Amino acid sequence: MKHTLSVLVENKPGVLARIAGLFSRRGFNIDSLAVGVTEDPNVSRMTITLDQQEHPIEQVTKQLHKLINVIKITDLDPERTVSRELALMKVSTDPKSRGEVMQIAEIFRANILDVGKKSLTVEITGTTAKIEAFEQLLRPHGLLEIVRTGRIAIERGEK
Amino acid sequence: MKGSEVIIESLKAAGVDVVFGLPGGMVIPLYDAIYDSDLKHFLVRHEQGAAHMADGYARATGKTGVCIATSGPGATNLVTGIANAYMDSTPMVAITGQARTDLIGTDAFQEADITGITEPIVKHSYLIKSAKDIPRVFKEAFYIASTGRPGPVLIDIPSDIQLADIEYKPAGRIDLPGYKPTVKGHKKQIKSAARAVAAAERPVLYAGGGIIAAGAEKELLALAKLMKIPVTTTLMGLGCFPEDNDLSLGMLGMHGTGYANYAVTHSDLLIGVGARFDDRVTGKLATFAKNARKIHIDMDPAEISKNVPIDIPIVGDARDVLAGILAELKTMKRDPKKTAPWLDQVIAWKKKHPLHYKDLKGSIMPQYVIEEINRITRSDAIICTDVGQHQMWSALFYTHTKPRHFISSGGLGTMGFGFPASIGAKVGRPRQTVIDVAGDGSFQMNIQELATAVCYDIPVIVCILNNGFLGMVRQWQELFWNKRYSETVISCQPDFAGVADAYGALGITITDKKDVGEAIRTAIKARKPAVLDFHVKQEENVFPMVPAGQSIDEMIGGHKT
């Protein structure tokens, strides 16, 4: 099962290197990692997804906690979390296939960012599953390039 | 005030009076400030020596050890010493010079990314980029190094920061939102631990270096006595429980005593305190104390259930938690006679499987040298060691009765640690007899520090168990590699006594058993650095021994023949 860790860290130089180093030397594989500032400029949030089967999540969080710059770790419960990922995809198109790609994009509420002679660039936001489904549909047309941000997630508000 | 002077003020504010180091281009400003300061600086001959001296000083005194090196090669020479301190949780602050801030990242002369290089082996590190941060960084560094699970902290200081002119303002309150070590144990967990202890019929206390770090030896002894629980210690824990007490089982693990390993294997409750279930202790995990419930008390939550699943985990300071368990037990109905049959069994194991060796005529047995050191110093010396056979014999054949009296490279297993560590220990505890038991291989890894010992008149006694081999590897080759002694024969040796003499130390070569005691007594009386070169039996093995990956009750050489 995929786990999403939301890690608050001090916004200081070298913190990302410390976390990346910890994962590599303890043999934990990161599926994705997204970093950005938070509402507090002294604090950054890292959203890390990893596979629970490969690594006991408890050992990962305990080791992370030992880093002085790590303030708080939340193992996000998928039931109580909304998550999004953003991807940019450059698809090979010719005048004949362009329409079909645009239709697929419309169904997925993806935006066309750039139209070239032989390609279309689309932007899609959504859950990892949605982005993967979109990718599957575009693949037969020839995917020239994909860029993904990695998952970011936030706990739902009190109902 | 110059940045370098602010460094001195910050060191003083942290209570530092002793530092070990060696200058270089990027720490000239700092050394210029040291020139005028009251700090006692010990000039080493190699930076690795400085790091190990700071480590030995810290272990002998409980204070935080400090070492200084210049940028680049000076800093990289500290690396082994920092890694050693990290693995054995020694409080240490390492200060390095760095290229000017405007040159960082340009491959400047003697530039090395030392915060990057040491990242996996420090508790924390700093690269100071503004001189006004110096007081805060030093205050935080000493706090982090010495609290929680102790460890080394590195401070990298570019030369222009040392030269900057600033107003010195002492550091304010420490604000580290991500660092709040848990000291007090969880009340409910302490209660269930006490209940488990009261209910156990075959309990064993398994105590490690955390007892010494926490100063919890009194509480450990009180718990063992109150509930009549036998105690085994790890290599790092030697001295935290007096081995002359009937409840002592000595050391456990790969080269542990037979009775310690049998007791752990057959226990119904294993109480681990300040120990980390290391592979050299547990052997095969699946069979390690397999019928025992397990309590684990540790400062570091990441150690709990890391290697062995734990039934009752308690995060906290060993002294606080043990005191809590004792207080609980005193309010409970308890029957200290409950463990009587178990203690009878332990006595039977002790009788059947004592530590032993064959005393061969015409040879100096290495174990005998350790026994003589033990006898002559009345088990009261500080013993330092490197890693290998001499280390295990020192662990097994010396009677360890006091904490901070056995200083050895446990986790990293560093050859060359013992001698500089003994110098640091002697600096910290000048009235104590300090003996470094070394191998002929390992002593040569930091032999240059003889100059430091002689120069500052630090009378440590090096006892080389000289067998002409890299002995522990040779033992493995003998037992598991068909006696193919690949590159472990070091027959080409200097005359160690002659080397000592050249440095201005006392050197004695001992080739006859009857001269062993006399040589030790002469060295103690000499009150100057001494090297005793004991030519011991060459192909002697450390027994008992659990082959790597086997259950700890499957020992070689555990039976007396």
PDB file of C-alpha atoms in Angstrom, chain B residues 47-48 50-52 55 59 67 76-87 90 92 121 152 412 414 417:
ATOM      1  CA  GLU B  47      43.503  14.879  13.168  1.00  0.00           C
ATOM      2  CA  GLN B  48      42.077  11.375  13.619  1.00  0.00           C
ATOM      3  CA  ALA B  50      42.203  14.591  17.940  1.00  0.00           C
ATOM      4  CA  ALA B  51      38.753  13.138  17.279  1.00  0.00           C
ATOM      5  CA  HIS B  52      39.504   9.941  19.234  1.00  0.00           C
ATOM      6  CA  ASP B  55      35.894  10.833  22.270  1.00  0.00           C
ATOM      7  CA  ARG B  59      33.616   8.824  27.702  1.00  0.00           C
ATOM      8  CA  CYS B  67      38.225  18.605  18.464  1.00  0.00           C
ATOM      9  CA  THR B  76      38.366  14.544   6.249  1.00  0.00           C
ATOM     10  CA  ASN B  77      40.931  13.160   8.687  1.00  0.00           C
ATOM     11  CA  LEU B  78      38.330  13.630  11.425  1.00  0.00           C
ATOM     12  CA  VAL B  79      35.779  11.491   9.615  1.00  0.00           C
ATOM     13  CA  THR B  80      36.667   8.110  11.166  1.00  0.00           C
ATOM     14  CA  GLY B  81      36.661   9.682  14.615  1.00  0.00           C
ATOM     15  CA  ILE B  82      33.265  11.293  14.047  1.00  0.00           C
ATOM     16  CA  ALA B  83      31.789   8.042  12.708  1.00  0.00           C
ATOM     17  CA  ASN B  84      33.179   6.233  15.736  1.00  0.00           C
ATOM     18  CA  ALA B  85      31.554   8.736  18.114  1.00  0.00           C
ATOM     19  CA  TYR B  86      28.275   8.465  16.218  1.00  0.00           C
ATOM     20  CA  MET B  87      28.109   4.675  16.415  1.00  0.00           C
ATOM     21  CA  THR B  90      29.560   9.879  22.369  1.00  0.00           C
ATOM     22  CA  MET B  92      31.337  15.419  20.761  1.00  0.00           C
ATOM     23  CA  ILE B 121      27.541  10.099  10.682  1.00  0.00           C
ATOM     24  CA  PRO B 152      28.710  14.119  17.457  1.00  0.00           C
ATOM     25  CA  LEU B 412      32.338   1.119  14.303  1.00  0.00           C
ATOM     26  CA  THR B 414      37.925   1.236  14.755  1.00  0.00           C
ATOM     27  CA  PHE B 417      41.001   4.206  18.497  1.00  0.00           C
TER      28      PHE B 417
END
